[in-house]
PDB file of C-alpha atoms in Angstrom:
ATOM      1  CA  MET M   1      32.342   9.939  -0.049  1.00 72.00           C
ATOM      2  CA  SER M   2      29.530  11.419  -2.136  1.00 91.00           C
ATOM      3  CA  LEU M   3      29.353  15.175  -2.156  1.00 95.00           C
ATOM      4  CA  LYS M   4      26.351  17.425  -2.570  1.00 95.00           C
ATOM      5  CA  ILE M   5      26.155  21.117  -3.412  1.00 96.00           C
ATOM      6  CA  ARG M   6      23.117  22.161  -1.382  1.00 95.00           C
ATOM      7  CA  LEU M   7      21.470  24.825   0.748  1.00 95.00           C
ATOM      8  CA  THR M   8      21.820  25.213   4.485  1.00 96.00           C
ATOM      9  CA  ARG M   9      19.187  27.306   6.214  1.00 95.00           C
ATOM     10  CA  GLY M  10      19.951  30.271   8.381  1.00 93.00           C
ATOM     11  CA  GLY M  11      18.192  33.431   9.390  1.00 93.00           C
ATOM     12  CA  ALA M  12      15.377  33.997  11.800  1.00 95.00           C
ATOM     13  CA  LYS M  13      11.939  32.458  11.935  1.00 95.00           C
ATOM     14  CA  LYS M  14       9.970  33.406   8.780  1.00 95.00           C
ATOM     15  CA  ARG M  15      13.041  35.235   7.464  1.00 96.00           C
ATOM     16  CA  PRO M  16      15.003  32.513   5.685  1.00 95.00           C
ATOM     17  CA  TYR M  17      18.553  32.962   4.441  1.00 96.00           C
ATOM     18  CA  TYR M  18      20.467  30.097   2.813  1.00 96.00           C
ATOM     19  CA  ARG M  19      24.148  29.411   2.272  1.00 96.00           C
ATOM     20  CA  ILE M  20      25.151  27.355  -0.757  1.00 96.00           C
ATOM     21  CA  VAL M  21      27.666  24.777   0.538  1.00 96.00           C
ATOM     22  CA  VAL M  22      29.480  21.650  -0.499  1.00 96.00           C
ATOM     23  CA  ALA M  23      28.844  18.897   2.062  1.00 96.00           C
ATOM     24  CA  ASP M  24      29.017  15.225   2.536  1.00 95.00           C
ATOM     25  CA  ALA M  25      25.629  13.715   1.507  1.00 93.00           C
ATOM     26  CA  ARG M  26      25.357  11.985   4.921  1.00 93.00           C
ATOM     27  CA  SER M  27      25.759  15.145   7.010  1.00 92.00           C
ATOM     28  CA  PRO M  28      22.627  16.940   8.232  1.00 90.00           C
ATOM     29  CA  ARG M  29      21.190  19.881   6.373  1.00 89.00           C
ATOM     30  CA  ASP M  30      22.423  22.600   8.741  1.00 89.00           C
ATOM     31  CA  GLY M  31      25.391  20.537   9.953  1.00 89.00           C
ATOM     32  CA  ARG M  32      28.979  20.107   8.945  1.00 92.00           C
ATOM     33  CA  PHE M  33      30.038  21.266   5.470  1.00 94.00           C
ATOM     34  CA  ILE M  34      33.261  21.324   3.507  1.00 95.00           C
ATOM     35  CA  GLU M  35      33.175  24.732   1.843  1.00 95.00           C
ATOM     36  CA  LYS M  36      30.777  27.677   1.458  1.00 96.00           C
ATOM     37  CA  ILE M  37      30.487  28.665  -2.202  1.00 95.00           C
ATOM     38  CA  GLY M  38      27.627  31.156  -2.124  1.00 95.00           C
ATOM     39  CA  ALA M  39      24.429  32.504  -0.583  1.00 96.00           C
ATOM     40  CA  TYR M  40      20.729  32.733  -1.458  1.00 96.00           C
ATOM     41  CA  ASP M  41      18.317  35.275   0.020  1.00 96.00           C
ATOM     42  CA  PRO M  42      14.712  34.446  -1.031  1.00 95.00           C
ATOM     43  CA  MET M  43      13.403  37.610   0.695  1.00 95.00           C
ATOM     44  CA  LYS M  44      15.028  39.823  -1.977  1.00 95.00           C
ATOM     45  CA  ALA M  45      13.323  40.684  -5.254  1.00 95.00           C
ATOM     46  CA  LYS M  46      13.623  38.086  -8.004  1.00 91.00           C
ATOM     47  CA  ASP M  47      15.477  40.508 -10.295  1.00 92.00           C
ATOM     48  CA  SER M  48      17.838  41.627  -7.544  1.00 92.00           C
ATOM     49  CA  PRO M  49      21.528  40.736  -8.212  1.00 91.00           C
ATOM     50  CA  GLU M  50      22.051  40.114  -4.462  1.00 93.00           C
ATOM     51  CA  ARG M  51      19.397  37.352  -4.375  1.00 94.00           C
ATOM     52  CA  VAL M  52      21.852  34.670  -5.433  1.00 95.00           C
ATOM     53  CA  ILE M  53      25.561  35.136  -4.821  1.00 95.00           C
ATOM     54  CA  LEU M  54      27.627  32.238  -6.201  1.00 94.00           C
ATOM     55  CA  ASP M  55      31.357  31.725  -6.640  1.00 94.00           C
ATOM     56  CA  LEU M  56      31.238  30.114 -10.127  1.00 94.00           C
ATOM     57  CA  GLU M  57      34.851  29.048 -10.172  1.00 95.00           C
ATOM     58  CA  LYS M  58      34.483  27.089  -6.927  1.00 94.00           C
ATOM     59  CA  ALA M  59      31.204  25.581  -8.165  1.00 94.00           C
ATOM     60  CA  LYS M  60      32.855  24.435 -11.425  1.00 94.00           C
ATOM     61  CA  ALA M  61      35.759  22.946  -9.499  1.00 95.00           C
ATOM     62  CA  TRP M  62      33.469  20.975  -7.191  1.00 95.00           C
ATOM     63  CA  LEU M  63      31.330  19.771 -10.100  1.00 94.00           C
ATOM     64  CA  ALA M  64      34.522  18.560 -11.802  1.00 95.00           C
ATOM     65  CA  LYS M  65      35.343  16.648  -8.595  1.00 94.00           C
ATOM     66  CA  GLY M  66      31.986  14.850  -8.802  1.00 94.00           C
ATOM     67  CA  ALA M  67      29.752  16.860  -6.417  1.00 94.00           C
ATOM     68  CA  GLN M  68      26.072  16.551  -7.241  1.00 94.00           C
ATOM     69  CA  PRO M  69      23.924  19.719  -6.968  1.00 95.00           C
ATOM     70  CA  THR M  70      20.429  19.537  -5.530  1.00 94.00           C
ATOM     71  CA  ASP M  71      17.524  20.612  -7.711  1.00 93.00           C
ATOM     72  CA  ARG M  72      17.385  24.230  -6.363  1.00 93.00           C
ATOM     73  CA  VAL M  73      21.151  24.709  -6.686  1.00 95.00           C
ATOM     74  CA  LEU M  74      21.023  23.256 -10.185  1.00 94.00           C
ATOM     75  CA  ARG M  75      18.507  25.971 -11.024  1.00 93.00           C
ATOM     76  CA  PHE M  76      20.972  28.626  -9.865  1.00 94.00           C
ATOM     77  CA  LEU M  77      23.850  26.992 -11.853  1.00 94.00           C
ATOM     78  CA  ASP M  78      21.622  26.765 -14.922  1.00 94.00           C
ATOM     79  CA  ALA M  79      20.765  30.463 -14.640  1.00 92.00           C
ATOM     80  CA  ALA M  80      24.429  31.268 -14.338  1.00 91.00           C
ATOM     81  CA  GLY M  81      25.283  29.136 -17.376  1.00 90.00           C
ATOM     82  CA  VAL M  82      27.495  26.685 -15.543  1.00 90.00           C
ATOM     83  CA  SER M  83      25.360  23.531 -15.786  1.00 88.00           C
ATOM     84  CA  LYS M  84      22.301  22.461 -17.790  1.00 89.00           C
ATOM     85  CA  ARG M  85      19.135  21.535 -15.944  1.00 88.00           C
ATOM     86  CA  PRO M  86      16.925  19.047 -17.818  1.00 87.00           C
ATOM     87  CA  ALA M  87      13.261  19.977 -18.156  1.00 84.00           C
ATOM     88  CA  ARG M  88      10.889  17.940 -16.055  1.00 83.00           C
ATOM     89  CA  ASN M  89       7.567  16.573 -17.228  1.00 88.00           C
ATOM     90  CA  ASN M  90       4.923  14.981 -15.069  1.00 86.00           C
ATOM     91  CA  PRO M  91       1.844  14.317 -17.276  1.00 86.00           C
ATOM     92  CA  LYS M  92       0.010  12.571 -14.348  1.00 85.00           C
ATOM     93  CA  LYS M  93       0.208  15.583 -12.061  1.00 86.00           C
ATOM     94  CA  ALA M  94      -3.213  16.975 -12.917  1.00 85.00           C
ATOM     95  CA  VAL M  95      -5.013  13.592 -13.051  1.00 90.00           C
ATOM     96  CA  PRO M  96      -7.361  13.282 -10.053  1.00 90.00           C
ATOM     97  CA  GLY M  97      -6.929  10.355  -7.648  1.00 90.00           C
ATOM     98  CA  GLU M  98      -9.293   7.495  -7.018  1.00 92.00           C
ATOM     99  CA  LYS M  99     -11.174   9.164  -4.176  1.00 95.00           C
ATOM    100  CA  ALA M 100     -11.683  12.355  -6.206  1.00 94.00           C
ATOM    101  CA  LYS M 101     -13.030  10.312  -9.121  1.00 93.00           C
ATOM    102  CA  GLU M 102     -15.464   8.538  -6.789  1.00 94.00           C
ATOM    103  CA  ARG M 103     -16.673  11.867  -5.392  1.00 94.00           C
ATOM    104  CA  ALA M 104     -17.122  13.281  -8.921  1.00 93.00           C
ATOM    105  CA  GLU M 105     -19.193  10.211  -9.926  1.00 92.00           C
ATOM    106  CA  LYS M 106     -21.440  10.482  -6.869  1.00 92.00           C
ATOM    107  CA  LYS M 107     -21.939  14.183  -7.491  1.00 90.00           C
ATOM    108  CA  ALA M 108     -22.832  13.462 -11.155  1.00 90.00           C
ATOM    109  CA  GLU M 109     -25.313  10.790 -10.092  1.00 88.00           C
ATOM    110  CA  LYS M 110     -26.902  13.123  -7.509  1.00 87.00           C
ATOM    111  CA  SER M 111     -27.322  15.959  -9.973  1.00 85.00           C
ATOM    112  CA  ALA M 112     -28.625  13.597 -12.677  1.00 81.00           C
ATOM    113  CA  ALA M 113     -31.407  12.149 -10.443  1.00 75.00           C
ATOM    114  CA  PRO M 114     -33.473  15.395 -10.120  1.00 74.00           C
ATOM    115  CA  ALA M 115     -33.028  16.104 -13.850  1.00 67.00           C
ATOM    116  CA  GLU M 116     -34.416  12.658 -14.729  1.00 68.00           C
ATOM    117  CA  ALA M 117     -37.348  13.107 -12.374  1.00 69.00           C
ATOM    118  CA  ALA M 118     -38.186  16.454 -13.949  1.00 70.00           C
ATOM    119  CA  ALA M 119     -38.030  14.960 -17.429  1.00 67.00           C
ATOM    120  CA  GLU M 120     -40.634  12.255 -16.527  1.00 65.00           C
TER     121      GLU M 120
END
């Protein structure tokens, strides 16, 4: 059984509140979980201490048992100094796609045509 340390959503519409839980990877996001180890309230200020509440001892114990944290939970654990989150790098993120390149070429051709006509 593979375990995940992940968020389950609660709260009202447009007012999210998340619990940090340990759950089987096959169970649904808001479904059955094994243990609640913390909470995350994104509506609070970023510097507020109540924004992320995490039981570090339980988190360390579950990590030792082989539970894999999701990316967001890994950010919280990294901020708390429990686990190290590797830096991500996507150099292709800002490169435009094929369609965008085609549109840019057409636009360049269109703007170049009047300039050539004026030069002649």
